[in-house]
Structure formats: structure tokens, C-alpha cells
PDB file of C-alpha atoms in Angstrom:
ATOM      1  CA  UNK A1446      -1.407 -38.347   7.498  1.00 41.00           C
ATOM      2  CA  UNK A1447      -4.798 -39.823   6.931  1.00 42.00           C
ATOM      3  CA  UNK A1448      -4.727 -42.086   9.402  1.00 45.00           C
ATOM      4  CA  UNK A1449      -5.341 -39.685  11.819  1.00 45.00           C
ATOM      5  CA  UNK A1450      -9.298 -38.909  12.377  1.00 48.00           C
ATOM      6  CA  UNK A1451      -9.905 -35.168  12.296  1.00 47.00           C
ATOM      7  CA  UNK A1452     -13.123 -34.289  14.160  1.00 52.00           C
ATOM      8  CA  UNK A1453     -13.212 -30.460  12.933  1.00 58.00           C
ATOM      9  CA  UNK A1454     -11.499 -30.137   9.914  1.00 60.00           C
ATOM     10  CA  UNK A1455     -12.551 -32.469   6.561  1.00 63.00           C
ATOM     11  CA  UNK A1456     -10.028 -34.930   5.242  1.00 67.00           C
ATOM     12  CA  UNK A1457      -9.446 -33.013   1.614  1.00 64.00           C
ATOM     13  CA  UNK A1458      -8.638 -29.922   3.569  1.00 62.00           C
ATOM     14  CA  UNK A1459      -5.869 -31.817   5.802  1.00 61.00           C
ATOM     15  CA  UNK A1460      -4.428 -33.449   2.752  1.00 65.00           C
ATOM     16  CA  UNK A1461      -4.344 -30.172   0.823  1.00 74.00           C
ATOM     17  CA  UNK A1462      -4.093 -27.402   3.457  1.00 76.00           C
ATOM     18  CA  UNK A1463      -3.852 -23.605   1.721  1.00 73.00           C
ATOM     19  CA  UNK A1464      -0.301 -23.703   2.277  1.00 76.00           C
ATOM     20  CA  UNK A1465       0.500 -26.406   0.413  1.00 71.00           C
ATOM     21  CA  UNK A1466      -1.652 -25.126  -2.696  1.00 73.00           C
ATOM     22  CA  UNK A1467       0.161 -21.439  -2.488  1.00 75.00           C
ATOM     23  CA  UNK A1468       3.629 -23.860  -2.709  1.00 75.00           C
ATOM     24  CA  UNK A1469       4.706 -24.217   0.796  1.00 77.00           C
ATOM     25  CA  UNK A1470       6.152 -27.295   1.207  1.00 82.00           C
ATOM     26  CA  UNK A1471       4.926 -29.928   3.573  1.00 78.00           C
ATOM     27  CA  UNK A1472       8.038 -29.732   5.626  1.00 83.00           C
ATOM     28  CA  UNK A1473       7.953 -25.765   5.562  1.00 84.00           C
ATOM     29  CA  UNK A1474       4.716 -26.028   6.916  1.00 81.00           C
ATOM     30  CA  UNK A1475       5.269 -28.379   9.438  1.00 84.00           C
ATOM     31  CA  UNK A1476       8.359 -26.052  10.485  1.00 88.00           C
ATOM     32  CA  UNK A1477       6.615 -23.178  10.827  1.00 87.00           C
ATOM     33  CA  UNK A1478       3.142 -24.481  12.466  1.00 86.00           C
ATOM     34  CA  UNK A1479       5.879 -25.461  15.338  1.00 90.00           C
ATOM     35  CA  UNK A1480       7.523 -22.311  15.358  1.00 90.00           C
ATOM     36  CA  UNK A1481       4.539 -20.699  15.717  1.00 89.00           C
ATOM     37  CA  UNK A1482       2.980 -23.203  18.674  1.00 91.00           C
ATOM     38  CA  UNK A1483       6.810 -22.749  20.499  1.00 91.00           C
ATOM     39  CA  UNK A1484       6.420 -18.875  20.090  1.00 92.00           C
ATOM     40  CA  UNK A1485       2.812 -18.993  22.292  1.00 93.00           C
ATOM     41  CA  UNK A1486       3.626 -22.057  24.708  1.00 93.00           C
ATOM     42  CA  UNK A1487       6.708 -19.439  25.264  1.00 92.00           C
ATOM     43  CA  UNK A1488       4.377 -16.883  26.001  1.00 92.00           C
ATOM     44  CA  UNK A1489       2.056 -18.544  28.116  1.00 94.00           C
ATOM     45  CA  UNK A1490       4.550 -19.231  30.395  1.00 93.00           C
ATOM     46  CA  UNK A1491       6.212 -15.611  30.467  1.00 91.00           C
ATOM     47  CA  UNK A1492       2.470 -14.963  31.192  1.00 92.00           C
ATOM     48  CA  UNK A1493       2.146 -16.910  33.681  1.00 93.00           C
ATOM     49  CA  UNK A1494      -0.941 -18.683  32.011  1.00 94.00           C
ATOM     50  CA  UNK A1495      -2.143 -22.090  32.559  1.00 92.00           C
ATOM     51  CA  UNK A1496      -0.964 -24.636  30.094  1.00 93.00           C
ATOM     52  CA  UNK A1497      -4.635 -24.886  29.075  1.00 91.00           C
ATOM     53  CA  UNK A1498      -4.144 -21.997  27.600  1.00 92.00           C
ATOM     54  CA  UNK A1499      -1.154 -23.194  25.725  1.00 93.00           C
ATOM     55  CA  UNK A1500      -3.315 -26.479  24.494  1.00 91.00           C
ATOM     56  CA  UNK A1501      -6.433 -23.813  23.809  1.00 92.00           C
ATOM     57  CA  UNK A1502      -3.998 -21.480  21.766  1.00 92.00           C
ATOM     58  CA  UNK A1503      -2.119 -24.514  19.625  1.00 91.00           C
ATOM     59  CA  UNK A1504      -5.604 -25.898  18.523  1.00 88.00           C
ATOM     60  CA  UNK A1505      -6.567 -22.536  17.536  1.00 90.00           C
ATOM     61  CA  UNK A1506      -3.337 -22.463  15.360  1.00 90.00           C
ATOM     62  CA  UNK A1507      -3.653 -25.318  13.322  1.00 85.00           C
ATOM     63  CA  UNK A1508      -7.527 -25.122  12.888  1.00 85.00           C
ATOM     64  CA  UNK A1509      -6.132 -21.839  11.310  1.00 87.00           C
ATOM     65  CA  UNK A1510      -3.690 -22.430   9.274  1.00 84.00           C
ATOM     66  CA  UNK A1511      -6.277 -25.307   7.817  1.00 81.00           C
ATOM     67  CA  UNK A1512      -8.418 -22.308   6.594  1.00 80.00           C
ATOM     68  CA  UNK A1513      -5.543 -19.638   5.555  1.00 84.00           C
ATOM     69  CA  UNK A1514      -2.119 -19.602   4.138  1.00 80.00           C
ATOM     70  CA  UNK A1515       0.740 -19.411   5.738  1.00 79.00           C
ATOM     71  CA  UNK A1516       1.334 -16.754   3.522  1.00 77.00           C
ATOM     72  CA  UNK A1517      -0.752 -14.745   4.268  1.00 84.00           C
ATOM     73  CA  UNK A1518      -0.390 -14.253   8.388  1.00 82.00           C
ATOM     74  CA  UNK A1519       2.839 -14.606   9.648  1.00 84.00           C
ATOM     75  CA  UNK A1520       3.383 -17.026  12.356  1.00 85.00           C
ATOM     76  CA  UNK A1521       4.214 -14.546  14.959  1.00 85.00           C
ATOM     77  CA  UNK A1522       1.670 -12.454  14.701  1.00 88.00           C
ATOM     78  CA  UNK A1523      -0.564 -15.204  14.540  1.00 91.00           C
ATOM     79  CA  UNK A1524       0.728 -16.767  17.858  1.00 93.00           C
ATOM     80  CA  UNK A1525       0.095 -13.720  19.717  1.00 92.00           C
ATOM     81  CA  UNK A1526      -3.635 -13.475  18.750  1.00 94.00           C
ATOM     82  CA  UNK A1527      -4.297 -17.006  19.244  1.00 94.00           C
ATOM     83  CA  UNK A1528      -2.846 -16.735  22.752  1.00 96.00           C
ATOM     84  CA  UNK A1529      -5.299 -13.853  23.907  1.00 94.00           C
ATOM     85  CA  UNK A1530      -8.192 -15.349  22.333  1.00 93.00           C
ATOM     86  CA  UNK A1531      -7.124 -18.641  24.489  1.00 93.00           C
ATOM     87  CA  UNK A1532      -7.046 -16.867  27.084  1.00 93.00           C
ATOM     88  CA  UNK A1533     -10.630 -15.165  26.670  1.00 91.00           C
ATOM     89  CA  UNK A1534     -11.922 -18.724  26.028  1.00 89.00           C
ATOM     90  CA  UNK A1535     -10.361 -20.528  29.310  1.00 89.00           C
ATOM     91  CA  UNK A1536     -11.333 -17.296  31.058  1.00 88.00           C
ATOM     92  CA  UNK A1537      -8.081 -16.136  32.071  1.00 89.00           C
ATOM     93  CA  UNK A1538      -7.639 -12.262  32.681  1.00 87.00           C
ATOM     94  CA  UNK A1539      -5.031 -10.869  30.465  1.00 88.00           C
ATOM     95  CA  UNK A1540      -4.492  -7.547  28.932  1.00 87.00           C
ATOM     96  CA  UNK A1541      -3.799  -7.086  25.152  1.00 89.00           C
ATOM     97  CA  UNK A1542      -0.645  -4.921  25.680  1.00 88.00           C
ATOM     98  CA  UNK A1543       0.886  -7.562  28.164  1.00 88.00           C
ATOM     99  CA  UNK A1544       0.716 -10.129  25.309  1.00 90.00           C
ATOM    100  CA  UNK A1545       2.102  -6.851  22.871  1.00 89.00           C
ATOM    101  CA  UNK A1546       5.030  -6.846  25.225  1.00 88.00           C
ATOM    102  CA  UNK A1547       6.087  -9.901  25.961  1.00 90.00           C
ATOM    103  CA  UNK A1548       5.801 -10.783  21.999  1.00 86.00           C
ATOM    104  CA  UNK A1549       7.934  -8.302  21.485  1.00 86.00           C
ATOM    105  CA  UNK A1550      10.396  -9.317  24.094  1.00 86.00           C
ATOM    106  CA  UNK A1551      10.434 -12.866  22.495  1.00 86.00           C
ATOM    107  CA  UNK A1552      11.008 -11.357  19.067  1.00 84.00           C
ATOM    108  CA  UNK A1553      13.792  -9.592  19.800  1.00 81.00           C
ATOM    109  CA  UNK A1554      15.287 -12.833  22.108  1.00 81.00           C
ATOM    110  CA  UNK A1555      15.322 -15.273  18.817  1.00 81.00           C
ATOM    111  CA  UNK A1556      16.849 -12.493  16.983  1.00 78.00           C
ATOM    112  CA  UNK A1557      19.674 -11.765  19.328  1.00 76.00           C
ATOM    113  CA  UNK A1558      19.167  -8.383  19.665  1.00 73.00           C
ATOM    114  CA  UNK A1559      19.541  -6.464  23.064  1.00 79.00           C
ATOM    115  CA  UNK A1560      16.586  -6.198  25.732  1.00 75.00           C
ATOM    116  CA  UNK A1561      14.346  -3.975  25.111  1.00 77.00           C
ATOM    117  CA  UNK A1562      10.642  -3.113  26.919  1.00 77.00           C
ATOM    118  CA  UNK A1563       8.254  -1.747  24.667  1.00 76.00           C
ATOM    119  CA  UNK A1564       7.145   1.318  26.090  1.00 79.00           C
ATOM    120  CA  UNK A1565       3.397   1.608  26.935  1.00 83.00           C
ATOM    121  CA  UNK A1566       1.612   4.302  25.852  1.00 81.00           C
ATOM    122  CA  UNK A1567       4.198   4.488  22.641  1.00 86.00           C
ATOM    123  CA  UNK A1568       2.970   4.644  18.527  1.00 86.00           C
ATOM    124  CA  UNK A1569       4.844   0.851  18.072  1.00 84.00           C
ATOM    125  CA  UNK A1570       2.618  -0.560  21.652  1.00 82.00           C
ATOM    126  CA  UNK A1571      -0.392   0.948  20.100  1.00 86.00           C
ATOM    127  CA  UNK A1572       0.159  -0.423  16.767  1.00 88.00           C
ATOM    128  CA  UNK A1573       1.334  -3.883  18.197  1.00 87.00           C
ATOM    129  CA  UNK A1574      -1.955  -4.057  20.279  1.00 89.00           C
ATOM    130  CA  UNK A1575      -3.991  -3.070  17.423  1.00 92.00           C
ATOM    131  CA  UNK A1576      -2.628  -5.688  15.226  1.00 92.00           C
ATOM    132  CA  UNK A1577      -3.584  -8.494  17.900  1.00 92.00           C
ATOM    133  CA  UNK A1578      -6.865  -7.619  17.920  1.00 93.00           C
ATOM    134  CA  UNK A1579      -7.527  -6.999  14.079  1.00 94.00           C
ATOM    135  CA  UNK A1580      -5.789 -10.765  14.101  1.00 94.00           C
ATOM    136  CA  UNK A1581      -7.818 -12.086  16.665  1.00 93.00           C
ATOM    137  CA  UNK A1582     -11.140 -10.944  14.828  1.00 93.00           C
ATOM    138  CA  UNK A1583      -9.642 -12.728  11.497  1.00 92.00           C
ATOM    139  CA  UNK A1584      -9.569 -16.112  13.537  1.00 92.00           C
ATOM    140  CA  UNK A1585     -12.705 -15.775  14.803  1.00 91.00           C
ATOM    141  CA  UNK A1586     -14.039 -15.227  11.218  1.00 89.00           C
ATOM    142  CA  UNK A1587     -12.396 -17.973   9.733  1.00 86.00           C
ATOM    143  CA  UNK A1588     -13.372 -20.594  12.298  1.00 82.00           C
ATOM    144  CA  UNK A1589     -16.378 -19.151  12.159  1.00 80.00           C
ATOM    145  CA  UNK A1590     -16.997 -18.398  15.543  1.00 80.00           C
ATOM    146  CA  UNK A1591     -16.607 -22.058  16.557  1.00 72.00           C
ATOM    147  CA  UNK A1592     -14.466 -22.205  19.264  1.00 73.00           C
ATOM    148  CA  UNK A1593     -15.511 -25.109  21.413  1.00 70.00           C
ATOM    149  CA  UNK A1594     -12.630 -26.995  22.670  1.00 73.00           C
ATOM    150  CA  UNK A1595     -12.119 -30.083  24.573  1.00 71.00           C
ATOM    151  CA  UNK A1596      -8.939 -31.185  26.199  1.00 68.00           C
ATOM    152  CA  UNK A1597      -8.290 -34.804  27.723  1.00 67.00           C
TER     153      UNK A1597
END
């Protein structure tokens, strides 16, 4: 792994990411970065985003999870902040309890259960748009408000 050049994130912190030192496995971690990158490319495209927003959202992720613990924020709720603050940065329009909904719709797809639209206007789409922002605040605070990003 350290033969790939980081520009943002120092070498000791990619060797020893918070995950690992809270006991997460390597492999677990890898697993669940992806699951959380599948959950917002998944989005962006019920979204109908561009896939710069996709790219935008997945480097968001992992500059993340080099800062904070798996533990600690759980991949899915993770994935659905980092998509709306993609969105804000490639200056796509997109309303917090669109992302709330179709989160939830995606949720309840990899769990098999039965379609269900969250309601708008309802005490669980309040407290699911709530939670996106409170999230997306936490990854602005722990990349410290750096957010440049350039794609190829």
C-alpha cells in the first residue's frame, strides 16, 4: 500500500488508518469503504447526478474514514452526507430530503424488505434529514474545510 503516493493524506495515517487502531481489520475496512462508495454511486444515479458527483462523493469517503473510525459513523449514513456535500461542491441542485428518501429506499432494497416511500413531512423524514446534515457538518470539520478536488 505504500507504493501508492497520497497527495492529501500523510503516509503514517494510510498505513495506520483509525480503523485499523480501534481493531478493524484491513479486509473489514476495505469491505466496508466499498460498501459505502456502492451505496452513493447507487444514489447518484437514482438521483440522476453526474458521475462527478459520484467521483466528488468517493474521495470525500476515504479522506474520511482516514480521519475517523469506522466505528464510529456507519457507512450508510456516511454515504448519504458525502453525496449532498458532493453535490454542493460540483454545484448540483439537490434537496436534503431527496437524498433522505432515496437512502432510505436503498436501505430497505439490500435488506429485502418491501417498498416503501418515506413520507415527507413525517418524524422518521425529519429525523433522516437532520442526521445528513449534522453528518455533513462532521466531514466538513474533519477535513477541515478542505474540499478542493481534482478529477482527471
Amino acid at each position: 500500500m505504500s507504493k501508492i503516493k497520497f497527495y492529501y493524506i500523510p503516509e503514517h495515517i494510510v498505513n495506520q488508518s483509525p480503523s485499523s487502531i480501534d481493531g478493524i481489520s484491513s479486509e473489514e475496512e476495505f469491505k466496508q469503504r466499498i460498501y459505502c462508495c456502492e451505496l452513493l454511486v447507487q444514489s447518484v444515479i437514482l438521483l440522476k447526478l453526474p458521475q462527478k458527483v459520484a467521483a466528488t462523493g468517493q474521495i470525500l469517503i476515504h479522506r474520511f474514514y482516514y480521519r475517523v473510525s469506522l466505528n464510529k459513523i456507519k457507512t450508510e449514513q456516511l454515504a448519504s452526507a458525502a453525496v449532498f456535500l458532493a453535490a454542493k461542491i460540483e454545484e448540483q441542485r439537490l434537496n436534503v430530503g431527496r437524498v433522505a428518501i432515496v437512502f432510505q429506499h436503498l436501505l430497505r432494497k439490500r435488506k429485502n424488505l418491501p417498498f416503501q416511500v418515506l413520507k415527507k413531512n413525517t418524524e422518521e423524514y425529519n429525523i433522516a434529514k437532520e442526521k445528513i446534515i449534522e453528518l455533513e457538518k462532521k466531514i466538513l470539520i474533519e477535513l477541515g474545510f478542505q474540499l478542493h478536488i481534482e478529477h482527471p
